[in-house]
XYZ file of C-alpha atoms in Angstrom:
688
model
C 0.000 0.000 0.000
C 2.777 2.419 0.965
C 4.650 1.673 -2.255
C 1.554 2.379 -4.300
C 1.172 5.660 -2.445
C 4.776 6.601 -3.218
C 4.239 5.727 -6.887
C 1.127 7.900 -6.903
C 3.142 10.738 -5.362
C 5.788 10.363 -8.065
C 3.099 10.558 -10.722
C 1.759 13.739 -9.174
C 5.212 15.276 -9.119
C 5.767 14.276 -12.733
C 2.511 15.867 -13.766
C 3.542 19.006 -11.893
C 6.019 19.679 -14.674
C 4.486 22.563 -16.571
C 5.848 21.920 -20.050
C 6.732 18.241 -20.338
C 7.096 16.709 -23.784
C 3.914 14.614 -23.660
C 1.849 17.627 -22.655
C 3.257 19.809 -25.452
C 2.669 17.158 -28.121
C -0.890 16.655 -26.922
C -1.450 20.426 -26.768
C -0.255 20.839 -30.362
C -2.760 18.202 -31.456
C -5.499 19.853 -29.400
C -4.671 23.220 -31.009
C -5.863 21.845 -34.340
C -8.770 19.898 -32.820
C -9.998 23.120 -31.207
C -10.346 24.713 -34.657
C -13.752 23.029 -34.627
C -16.215 25.978 -34.711
C -18.333 24.269 -32.037
C -15.369 24.575 -29.676
C -14.112 27.939 -30.884
C -17.458 29.639 -30.348
C -16.842 29.386 -26.595
C -14.132 32.012 -27.079
C -15.930 34.745 -29.099
C -12.766 36.750 -29.805
C -10.769 33.887 -31.273
C -13.892 32.571 -33.003
C -14.134 35.818 -34.964
C -10.450 35.526 -35.877
C -11.088 31.984 -37.112
C -13.990 33.156 -39.272
C -11.677 35.791 -40.734
C -9.113 33.076 -41.457
C -11.712 30.916 -43.233
C -12.906 33.826 -45.377
C -9.384 34.819 -46.463
C -8.533 31.142 -47.034
C -11.507 30.797 -49.374
C -10.410 33.946 -51.189
C -6.982 32.364 -51.750
C -8.694 29.855 -54.062
C -11.675 31.960 -55.172
C -10.688 35.665 -55.043
C -14.136 36.824 -56.137
C -16.113 34.532 -53.784
C -17.337 37.498 -51.757
C -17.605 39.990 -54.588
C -15.205 41.382 -57.096
C -11.769 41.797 -55.576
C -8.662 43.523 -56.873
C -6.450 42.327 -54.020
C -3.430 40.308 -55.100
C -3.417 36.608 -54.236
C -0.261 36.796 -52.124
C -1.944 39.310 -49.806
C -4.792 36.877 -49.099
C -2.286 34.075 -48.429
C -0.233 36.181 -46.018
C -3.321 37.375 -44.139
C -4.631 33.786 -43.899
C -1.313 32.553 -42.512
C -1.140 35.289 -39.872
C -4.733 34.716 -38.758
C -4.203 30.946 -38.550
C -1.075 31.487 -36.446
C -3.023 33.742 -34.080
C -5.830 31.206 -33.621
C -3.490 28.242 -33.153
C -1.447 30.078 -30.541
C -4.569 30.912 -28.557
C -5.710 27.293 -28.828
C -2.281 26.028 -27.790
C -2.325 28.100 -24.601
C -5.794 26.842 -23.739
C -4.849 23.237 -24.549
C -1.811 23.425 -22.260
C -3.975 24.661 -19.387
C -6.678 22.035 -19.951
C -4.163 19.237 -20.486
C -2.449 19.990 -17.190
C -5.693 19.981 -15.256
C -6.840 16.696 -16.818
C -3.473 15.051 -16.160
C -3.491 16.083 -12.499
C -7.088 14.996 -11.964
C -6.374 11.660 -13.645
C -3.385 11.056 -11.386
C -5.352 11.821 -8.239
C -8.202 9.520 -9.233
C -5.789 6.593 -9.417
C -5.699 6.582 -5.612
C -9.157 4.977 -5.677
C -7.584 1.774 -6.919
C -5.074 1.627 -4.078
C -7.477 0.544 -1.306
C -7.535 -3.228 -0.998
C -9.791 -5.500 1.041
C -9.267 -8.879 2.707
C -12.468 -10.659 1.664
C -13.472 -13.764 3.637
C -14.849 -16.536 1.422
C -17.376 -19.180 2.498
C -14.554 -21.725 2.496
C -12.701 -19.727 5.137
C -10.011 -18.568 2.717
C -9.075 -14.887 2.744
C -8.422 -13.256 -0.632
C -7.134 -9.749 -1.302
C -9.301 -7.797 -3.758
C -9.730 -4.131 -4.727
C -12.434 -2.402 -2.698
C -14.291 -1.634 -5.931
C -15.066 -5.373 -6.294
C -16.867 -5.604 -2.972
C -20.622 -6.171 -3.021
C -23.367 -5.928 -0.423
C -23.118 -8.906 1.922
C -19.369 -9.528 1.450
C -17.377 -10.197 4.620
C -13.991 -8.521 5.078
C -11.295 -8.690 7.751
C -9.728 -5.358 8.742
C -6.601 -5.388 10.906
C -4.787 -2.695 12.859
C -3.470 0.057 10.593
C -5.661 -0.926 7.627
C -8.338 1.162 5.919
C -11.934 -0.023 6.103
C -12.680 -0.684 2.403
C -16.397 0.121 2.386
C -19.471 0.991 4.430
C -20.580 -1.868 6.643
C -21.360 -3.215 10.093
C -19.067 -4.975 12.540
C -20.114 -8.611 12.987
C -17.057 -9.767 14.888
C -14.395 -8.319 17.146
C -13.882 -4.936 18.745
C -11.525 -2.172 17.666
C -10.691 1.519 17.919
C -11.438 3.294 14.651
C -10.096 6.686 13.603
C -13.054 8.429 11.953
C -11.545 11.914 11.887
C -11.516 11.951 8.092
C -15.282 11.380 8.053
C -16.729 12.956 11.200
C -14.146 15.593 12.055
C -13.717 14.131 15.564
C -10.061 13.711 16.543
C -10.533 10.945 19.138
C -10.845 7.305 17.940
C -14.167 5.581 18.627
C -14.880 2.024 19.739
C -16.647 -0.195 17.223
C -17.903 -3.611 18.298
C -20.235 -6.318 17.084
C -23.793 -6.251 18.371
C -23.551 -2.813 19.952
C -25.041 0.548 19.128
C -21.758 1.541 17.509
C -21.302 -1.312 15.061
C -21.505 0.654 11.808
C -18.284 1.641 10.036
C -17.602 3.903 7.088
C -15.349 3.253 4.138
C -12.193 5.359 4.258
C -11.779 5.204 8.046
C -8.803 3.460 9.667
C -8.559 0.758 12.340
C -5.996 1.912 14.920
C -6.074 -1.113 17.231
C -7.200 -4.735 17.249
C -9.115 -6.411 14.424
C -12.724 -6.489 13.255
C -14.838 -8.465 10.840
C -17.113 -6.285 8.707
C -20.132 -7.125 6.563
C -20.369 -4.712 3.598
C -23.783 -3.041 3.475
C -23.608 -1.116 0.191
C -22.875 -1.899 -3.424
C -20.424 0.258 -5.417
C -21.950 3.656 -6.092
C -24.130 3.588 -2.964
C -21.548 4.180 -0.225
C -21.024 7.254 1.955
C -18.049 8.143 -0.237
C -20.166 7.870 -3.382
C -22.831 10.104 -1.870
C -20.152 12.652 -1.072
C -18.853 12.483 -4.639
C -22.378 12.990 -5.996
C -22.618 16.127 -3.853
C -19.263 17.195 -5.265
C -20.426 16.698 -8.848
C -23.620 18.625 -8.150
C -21.858 21.645 -6.698
C -21.185 24.627 -8.933
C -18.382 27.125 -8.628
C -19.037 30.822 -9.027
C -17.220 32.895 -11.594
C -15.049 35.537 -10.018
C -16.213 39.167 -10.287
C -13.025 40.015 -12.172
C -13.649 37.204 -14.614
C -17.227 38.352 -15.218
C -16.132 41.989 -15.615
C -13.336 41.144 -18.047
C -15.584 38.896 -20.150
C -18.145 41.705 -20.311
C -15.538 44.255 -21.407
C -13.972 41.975 -24.028
C -17.329 40.894 -25.432
C -18.587 44.493 -25.562
C -15.463 45.715 -27.359
C -15.630 42.846 -29.818
C -19.289 43.531 -30.624
C -18.668 47.268 -31.012
C -15.795 46.781 -33.455
C -17.696 44.060 -35.307
C -20.605 46.451 -35.858
C -18.225 49.212 -36.946
C -16.427 47.010 -39.481
C -19.631 45.458 -40.863
C -21.232 48.864 -41.423
C -18.051 50.523 -42.721
C -18.541 49.420 -46.410
C -21.871 51.279 -46.531
C -20.147 54.546 -45.623
C -17.259 54.015 -48.036
C -19.676 53.269 -50.890
C -21.379 56.552 -50.127
C -17.969 58.241 -50.395
C -17.430 56.565 -53.751
C -14.917 53.804 -53.064
C -14.876 50.202 -51.789
C -12.773 48.503 -49.100
C -11.665 44.964 -49.927
C -12.861 42.104 -47.698
C -9.332 41.027 -46.593
C -8.643 44.618 -45.517
C -11.867 44.751 -43.502
C -10.968 41.460 -41.823
C -7.495 42.768 -41.042
C -9.025 45.879 -39.507
C -11.427 43.853 -37.371
C -8.733 41.454 -36.104
C -6.433 44.331 -35.242
C -9.098 46.264 -33.368
C -10.732 43.526 -31.291
C -8.779 42.581 -28.116
C -7.043 39.530 -29.578
C -3.903 40.146 -27.504
C -5.516 39.575 -24.125
C -7.771 36.915 -25.661
C -4.698 34.916 -26.678
C -2.872 35.504 -23.387
C -5.610 34.611 -20.910
C -4.692 30.926 -20.893
C -0.983 31.716 -20.626
C -1.676 33.892 -17.581
C -3.615 31.032 -16.016
C -0.785 28.603 -16.707
C 1.657 31.019 -15.088
C -0.434 31.155 -11.936
C -0.590 27.361 -11.820
C 3.167 27.192 -12.275
C 3.778 29.637 -9.440
C 1.580 27.747 -6.986
C 3.379 24.549 -8.041
C 6.611 26.132 -6.819
C 4.960 26.196 -3.386
C 4.135 22.467 -3.722
C 0.501 23.188 -4.553
C -1.152 21.546 -7.553
C -3.813 23.766 -9.138
C -6.428 22.075 -11.290
C -7.095 25.238 -13.294
C -5.949 28.808 -13.670
C -9.416 29.995 -12.647
C -8.899 28.563 -9.168
C -5.749 30.633 -8.742
C -7.497 33.746 -10.059
C -10.372 33.273 -7.632
C -7.878 33.025 -4.756
C -6.902 36.633 -5.351
C -10.440 37.804 -4.615
C -11.521 35.670 -1.655
C -13.103 37.352 1.361
C -13.698 34.353 3.627
C -11.751 31.189 4.346
C -13.432 28.101 5.819
C -11.082 25.663 7.524
C -11.641 22.177 8.842
C -10.101 21.690 12.291
C -8.805 18.135 12.395
C -5.665 17.707 10.318
C -5.912 21.262 9.013
C -5.626 23.679 11.920
C -4.582 20.914 14.309
C -2.335 17.906 13.834
C -5.338 15.592 14.049
C -3.762 13.430 16.768
C -4.268 13.989 20.488
C -0.946 14.967 22.022
C 0.225 15.414 25.612
C 0.154 19.048 26.702
C 0.221 18.865 30.517
C 0.877 16.443 33.404
C -1.469 16.764 36.411
C -0.661 15.304 39.859
C -3.422 13.977 42.111
C -3.504 14.314 45.914
C -0.515 13.093 47.939
C 1.288 11.700 44.851
C 5.038 12.281 44.495
C 5.962 14.195 41.348
C 9.203 12.315 40.703
C 7.429 8.994 41.145
C 4.648 10.118 38.795
C 7.148 11.184 36.122
C 9.049 7.894 36.473
C 6.020 5.658 35.961
C 4.493 7.958 33.375
C 7.663 7.553 31.296
C 7.839 3.782 31.830
C 4.208 3.378 30.745
C 4.959 5.261 27.507
C 8.420 3.999 26.511
C 7.072 1.186 24.347
C 3.871 2.970 23.365
C 4.215 3.680 19.630
C 0.898 5.508 19.342
C 0.999 9.278 18.619
C -0.210 9.870 22.183
C 2.555 7.728 23.671
C 5.280 9.366 21.617
C 3.984 12.829 22.516
C 4.273 12.008 26.240
C 7.982 11.151 25.910
C 8.550 14.261 23.767
C 6.887 16.509 26.357
C 8.931 14.941 29.171
C 12.132 15.663 27.256
C 10.997 19.201 26.469
C 10.403 19.781 30.217
C 13.842 18.266 31.006
C 12.296 15.536 33.157
C 14.588 12.585 33.981
C 13.630 8.948 34.541
C 15.296 5.546 34.833
C 14.655 3.374 31.788
C 16.493 0.367 33.202
C 13.532 -0.709 35.349
C 11.629 -1.587 32.175
C 14.185 -4.154 31.001
C 12.669 -7.576 30.266
C 9.236 -6.256 31.246
C 6.116 -7.665 29.636
C 4.563 -5.044 27.364
C 0.805 -4.661 27.703
C -0.452 -3.217 24.412
C -3.505 -1.024 24.197
C -6.723 -2.909 23.604
C -10.081 -1.400 22.819
C -11.540 -3.884 25.300
C -9.442 -2.742 28.262
C -8.726 0.815 27.039
C -5.351 0.644 28.770
C -1.716 -0.106 28.028
C 1.375 -0.444 30.177
C 3.974 -2.895 31.490
C 4.291 -5.798 33.920
C 7.771 -5.526 35.449
C 9.942 -8.489 36.417
C 9.705 -7.570 40.125
C 5.921 -7.967 40.051
C 4.959 -4.317 39.845
C 2.385 -3.319 37.242
C 2.014 0.085 35.602
C -1.018 1.092 33.594
C -2.025 4.106 31.520
C -5.410 4.631 29.924
C -8.954 5.951 30.156
C -9.698 7.274 33.650
C -12.704 5.050 34.328
C -10.824 1.971 33.081
C -7.809 2.727 35.293
C -10.108 3.376 38.283
C -11.677 -0.070 37.840
C -8.255 -1.671 37.513
C -6.944 0.025 40.661
C -10.071 -0.976 42.569
C -9.532 -4.574 41.492
C -6.033 -4.335 42.994
C -7.471 -3.179 46.319
C -6.522 0.468 45.838
C -8.373 3.678 46.680
C -9.300 6.337 44.133
C -7.885 9.810 45.058
C -10.532 12.312 46.137
C -9.518 15.015 43.659
C -9.256 12.658 40.642
C -12.788 13.290 39.372
C -12.478 17.044 39.861
C -9.257 17.255 37.842
C -10.623 14.849 35.242
C -13.696 17.054 34.767
C -11.534 20.155 34.499
C -9.577 18.642 31.609
C -12.766 17.469 29.895
C -14.425 20.889 30.235
C -11.403 22.490 28.572
C -11.911 20.219 25.592
C -9.080 17.827 26.413
C -8.882 14.073 26.936
C -7.628 12.846 30.348
C -5.587 9.665 30.748
C -4.775 8.238 34.165
C -1.458 6.663 35.225
C -1.313 4.064 37.989
C 1.300 1.828 39.609
C -0.148 -1.277 41.262
C -3.075 -0.004 43.381
C -2.234 3.724 43.324
C -3.279 6.387 40.802
C -0.480 8.960 40.529
C -1.810 11.534 38.108
C -3.360 12.494 34.807
C -2.123 13.232 31.310
C -3.864 16.118 29.559
C -4.230 15.159 25.884
C -5.509 17.605 23.335
C -5.648 17.988 19.585
C -2.676 20.326 19.252
C -2.796 23.425 17.059
C -0.061 23.488 14.444
C 2.782 25.955 15.127
C 2.446 29.470 13.740
C -1.297 29.268 13.102
C -2.143 32.374 15.162
C 0.407 34.480 13.254
C -0.852 33.193 9.919
C -4.464 33.995 10.735
C -3.355 37.474 11.751
C -1.842 37.831 8.276
C -5.163 36.812 6.745
C -6.929 39.501 8.772
C -4.498 42.117 7.475
C -5.366 40.975 3.941
C -9.056 41.517 4.736
C -9.893 37.803 4.869
C -12.164 36.379 7.582
C -11.349 32.895 8.939
C -14.038 30.424 10.056
C -13.213 27.053 11.659
C -15.658 24.175 11.166
C -15.374 21.104 13.367
C -17.373 18.113 14.500
C -16.123 18.635 18.078
C -18.361 19.836 20.889
C -18.662 23.616 21.432
C -16.282 23.604 24.427
C -13.481 21.865 22.563
C -14.137 23.962 19.467
C -13.975 27.217 21.450
C -10.683 26.181 23.067
C -9.063 25.342 19.732
C -10.469 28.469 18.048
C -9.077 30.717 20.765
C -5.665 29.078 20.658
C -5.489 29.160 16.850
C -6.765 32.735 16.579
C -9.557 32.186 14.062
C -12.266 34.850 13.752
C -15.265 32.512 14.049
C -15.988 28.827 14.647
C -18.850 26.385 14.084
C -19.027 23.369 16.408
C -20.718 19.998 15.832
C -20.593 20.806 12.144
C -21.969 18.304 9.626
C -21.082 18.227 5.878
C -24.371 19.963 5.066
C -23.593 22.724 7.566
C -20.301 23.522 5.851
C -22.040 23.877 2.498
C -24.700 26.110 4.103
C -22.005 28.379 5.568
C -20.285 28.695 2.200
C -23.543 29.354 0.357
C -24.502 32.008 2.911
C -21.184 33.820 2.475
C -21.532 33.566 -1.313
C -25.071 34.954 -1.135
C -23.555 38.044 0.516
C -21.443 38.585 -2.599
C -18.299 37.125 -1.047
C -15.855 34.661 -2.540
C -15.049 31.745 -0.261
C -11.999 29.519 0.092
C -12.198 26.168 1.872
C -9.344 24.031 3.163
C -9.887 20.515 4.420
C -8.709 16.937 4.316
C -11.645 14.683 5.186
C -14.389 13.047 3.172
C -16.846 15.172 5.126
C -15.093 18.235 3.668
C -15.557 17.142 0.043
C -18.931 18.803 -0.700
C -17.764 22.071 0.861
C -14.485 21.946 -1.071
C -16.494 21.590 -4.276
C -18.951 24.358 -3.421
C -16.233 26.830 -2.448
C -14.762 29.173 -5.042
C -11.304 27.929 -4.027
C -11.012 24.415 -2.600
C -7.572 23.562 -1.168
C -7.285 19.936 -0.058
C -4.476 18.526 2.037
C -2.512 15.783 0.286
C -2.708 13.777 3.519
C -6.495 13.848 3.209
C -8.976 11.462 1.664
C -9.504 10.668 -1.991
C -12.913 12.367 -1.962
C -11.445 15.598 -0.599
C -8.688 15.686 -3.217
C -11.119 14.993 -6.052
C -13.478 17.720 -4.869
C -10.834 20.424 -4.527
C -9.383 22.536 -7.303
C -6.032 22.737 -5.493
C -3.971 20.072 -3.712
C -1.362 21.038 -1.109
C 1.366 18.393 -1.278
C 2.801 19.595 2.067
C -0.600 19.427 3.824
C -0.070 22.890 5.286
C -3.348 24.856 5.476
C -1.526 28.164 5.932
C -0.202 27.700 2.395
C -3.430 29.406 1.362
C -1.806 32.738 2.233
C 0.806 32.198 -0.492
C -1.937 31.036 -2.849
C -3.877 34.255 -2.164
C -0.769 36.341 -2.907
C -0.248 34.466 -6.173
C -3.931 34.935 -7.012
C -3.625 38.679 -6.477
C -0.489 38.701 -8.630
C -2.412 36.819 -11.305
C -5.231 39.376 -11.220
C -2.738 42.235 -11.441
C -1.022 40.557 -14.397
C -4.296 40.052 -16.218
C -5.343 43.635 -15.508
C -1.993 44.991 -16.667
C -2.035 43.008 -19.925
C -5.674 43.920 -20.543
C -4.713 47.582 -20.176
C -1.802 47.050 -22.565
C -3.977 45.171 -25.056
C -6.608 47.899 -25.224
C -4.023 50.696 -25.258
C -2.063 49.295 -28.186
C -5.187 49.505 -30.344
C -4.540 53.252 -30.477
C -1.355 52.725 -32.477
C -3.161 50.309 -34.781
C -5.790 52.954 -35.470
C -3.086 55.319 -36.715
C -1.567 52.520 -38.810
C -4.481 50.814 -40.499
C -7.244 53.444 -40.711
C -5.235 56.053 -42.674
C -4.007 53.257 -44.965
C -7.581 52.276 -45.771
C -8.764 55.764 -46.658
C -5.848 57.873 -47.831
C -6.002 56.634 -51.455
C -9.595 57.783 -51.813
C -9.244 60.624 -49.329
C -5.735 62.103 -49.644
C -6.414 64.404 -46.688
C -6.297 61.304 -44.423
C -2.549 61.168 -44.977
C -2.234 63.683 -42.147
C -3.101 60.828 -39.756
C -0.229 58.714 -41.094
C 1.983 60.054 -38.309
C 4.241 56.985 -38.487
C 4.934 57.709 -42.176
C 4.311 54.091 -43.202
C 5.505 53.016 -46.646
C 2.173 52.215 -48.278
C -1.410 51.222 -47.491
C -0.586 47.527 -48.062
C 2.529 47.598 -45.865
C 0.626 49.519 -43.173
C -2.152 46.913 -43.042
C 0.265 43.970 -43.005
C 2.485 45.649 -40.403
C -0.454 46.198 -38.051
C -1.677 42.637 -38.605
C 1.770 41.099 -38.072
C 2.331 43.158 -34.926
C -1.080 42.074 -33.647
C -0.027 38.435 -34.059
C 3.556 38.518 -32.803
C 2.815 40.660 -29.736
C 1.064 37.630 -28.193
C 4.175 35.379 -28.020
C 6.339 38.402 -27.189
C 4.225 39.063 -24.097
C 4.378 35.446 -22.933
C 7.444 36.046 -20.671
C 5.569 38.787 -18.820
C 2.445 36.642 -18.606
C 4.461 33.715 -17.222
C 6.584 35.751 -14.805
C 3.696 37.892 -13.658
C 3.499 41.409 -12.348
C 5.050 41.705 -8.890
C 2.425 41.772 -6.128
C 2.747 44.775 -3.845
C -0.051 45.567 -1.382
C -1.418 48.981 -2.341
C -4.693 50.863 -2.672
C -6.899 50.447 -5.727
C -6.198 54.040 -6.819
C -2.430 53.551 -6.588
C -2.674 50.295 -8.509
C -4.781 51.930 -11.234
C -2.312 54.806 -11.629
C 0.615 52.385 -11.778
C -1.021 50.200 -14.431
C -2.143 53.164 -16.500
C 1.343 54.650 -16.532
C 3.371 51.493 -17.173
C 1.002 49.383 -19.256
C -1.366 52.033 -20.570
C 1.314 54.476 -21.720
C 3.568 51.575 -22.720
C 0.712 50.003 -24.647
C 0.524 53.140 -26.776
C 4.250 53.669 -27.361
C 5.410 50.076 -28.016
C 3.054 49.439 -30.975
C 4.106 52.692 -32.651
C 7.717 51.552 -32.543
C 6.925 47.934 -33.424
C 4.638 48.692 -36.356
C 7.125 51.161 -37.778
C 9.967 48.625 -37.640
C 7.788 45.920 -39.228
C 6.676 48.381 -41.905
C 10.316 49.068 -42.845
C 10.949 45.316 -43.180
C 7.727 44.705 -45.133
C 8.524 47.649 -47.411
C 11.854 46.069 -48.327
C 10.139 42.770 -49.190
C 7.232 44.087 -51.253
């Protein structure tokens, strides 16, 4: 199982390569496939360019197909080639973005095949099969450390099951045959003992499948910036289309005609083809930048949306906290000796390989507590059992040390003839009220003290949430824990709000409510119960340590499983928005230069007075048109480095950002085309 996981990780890392050979080859093929008008119509700008290409291509073979034409054949061929290049480049950028997302999603879905099941046959033989082959009524054996392969009920044995990925609760629960708690959920893990499970659902009917159906039914909102930009680009395209279509009527009134290839050239130069061709490249750049932070983005839109989020919803277990209960405090009971308590506390935990046991030894070392390990030599190790809810050691000198649930240890001490300390219940209740889990430690018939276990908040969380507040982002923690535990964790972590005893439906309701207020929402999580919310959120960041359902629902996967990574993702999203805004400004601004290149060229033969607008002193009407068209095409690949690198993100006011963009990219968008078109015109003039 672990090897399969490593192989899956390697596949993910391989797919993280932005421009691998397989992806480029496939993207080149897709560039031609996307010439299908049914696909191209989804991008109105490039669709119009494609129509222009088809018209000029037809005129290469039938010059008079759209009316009598005096344009030379070579001009039609050159225009067709330039328009085809423009369309293919736009398609290539889009194909790269789509190909990357599909490759990543395909790799993540392979993890479904990695869960195996030990199916018990009628003959008593146990066979290992993929969980997808299990049917209702099948019997499976699940041992310590194994994943439960499907929804079912326990018909034999008793075990502790970690359901944190499903319920959000950090503490394992006891599952036993014949009891009220005999149902188990696929995707949970057995942490002790062994159980026999009867599968109760066929494939497609499990809890996981229901979660996935919720995921597939959820819809993501378009970002306000995306909606605004689409509106602007579509409006500009329609305006220029109307202008160009009606232009021949005015020229006929003036007594001359404009050739169809010239009209097409004018239209292609005036509509915002530059930003239309660069949008996919900008998205790819954002995906590449988040990949540098070990985050896999399923689409550029997810990164863009991150730059606009107002609210972040976080799961507690495994996201804000480590997900495992860890020792945080040692509490003495009445008349117990501290040194003796520390000694037997350490002995009871030396051979305890559970996260709780290891955390006890780590805390002792951090507090510089000393103990004698030699007394545990040749001792009989008593492993934790769900039945006894205790672990410990039986020493060679007859002494017995136990550590476990308070009520279980109290019963054990009573059976040894001991007396329960008077303040034990009071201190136990205090720990429970603070949201912790108390464990008692006893030697023979004497209880020495308590261990305060709690689901520990990951380091640096408070500082990171403070950063989010400074960025204007509200944080909300959702957890299945009780309100007391949730409040304790929320206060320690520094989140703005929390929701306790939260079910999957509640998380979706919270996200929908925030979205109904016009806010964009980001969700981080790692459990199956987080999957619907991850899908509903505008930005869903799943932890790589999480479940398959969570990773499939999200549009981003954090390979480091660090929820605070969202801060970097937000910064990259803002950088992506700034880059898109800057290049949109440049794209619209450089139309000004094209006006002065192509419009005078169209009219100055019939209207000599128009020559006054030929401020660039272009060689001829033909060279002016071709120069503007060539510049319009080559500016797209020339701007790729800027689109890939991105505009540096610097926190500033909207007014300051607008002034900066207008000066650098607005003014630059006017000047650069004047220089570029003039240089191209000189070269074209030498050729023709």
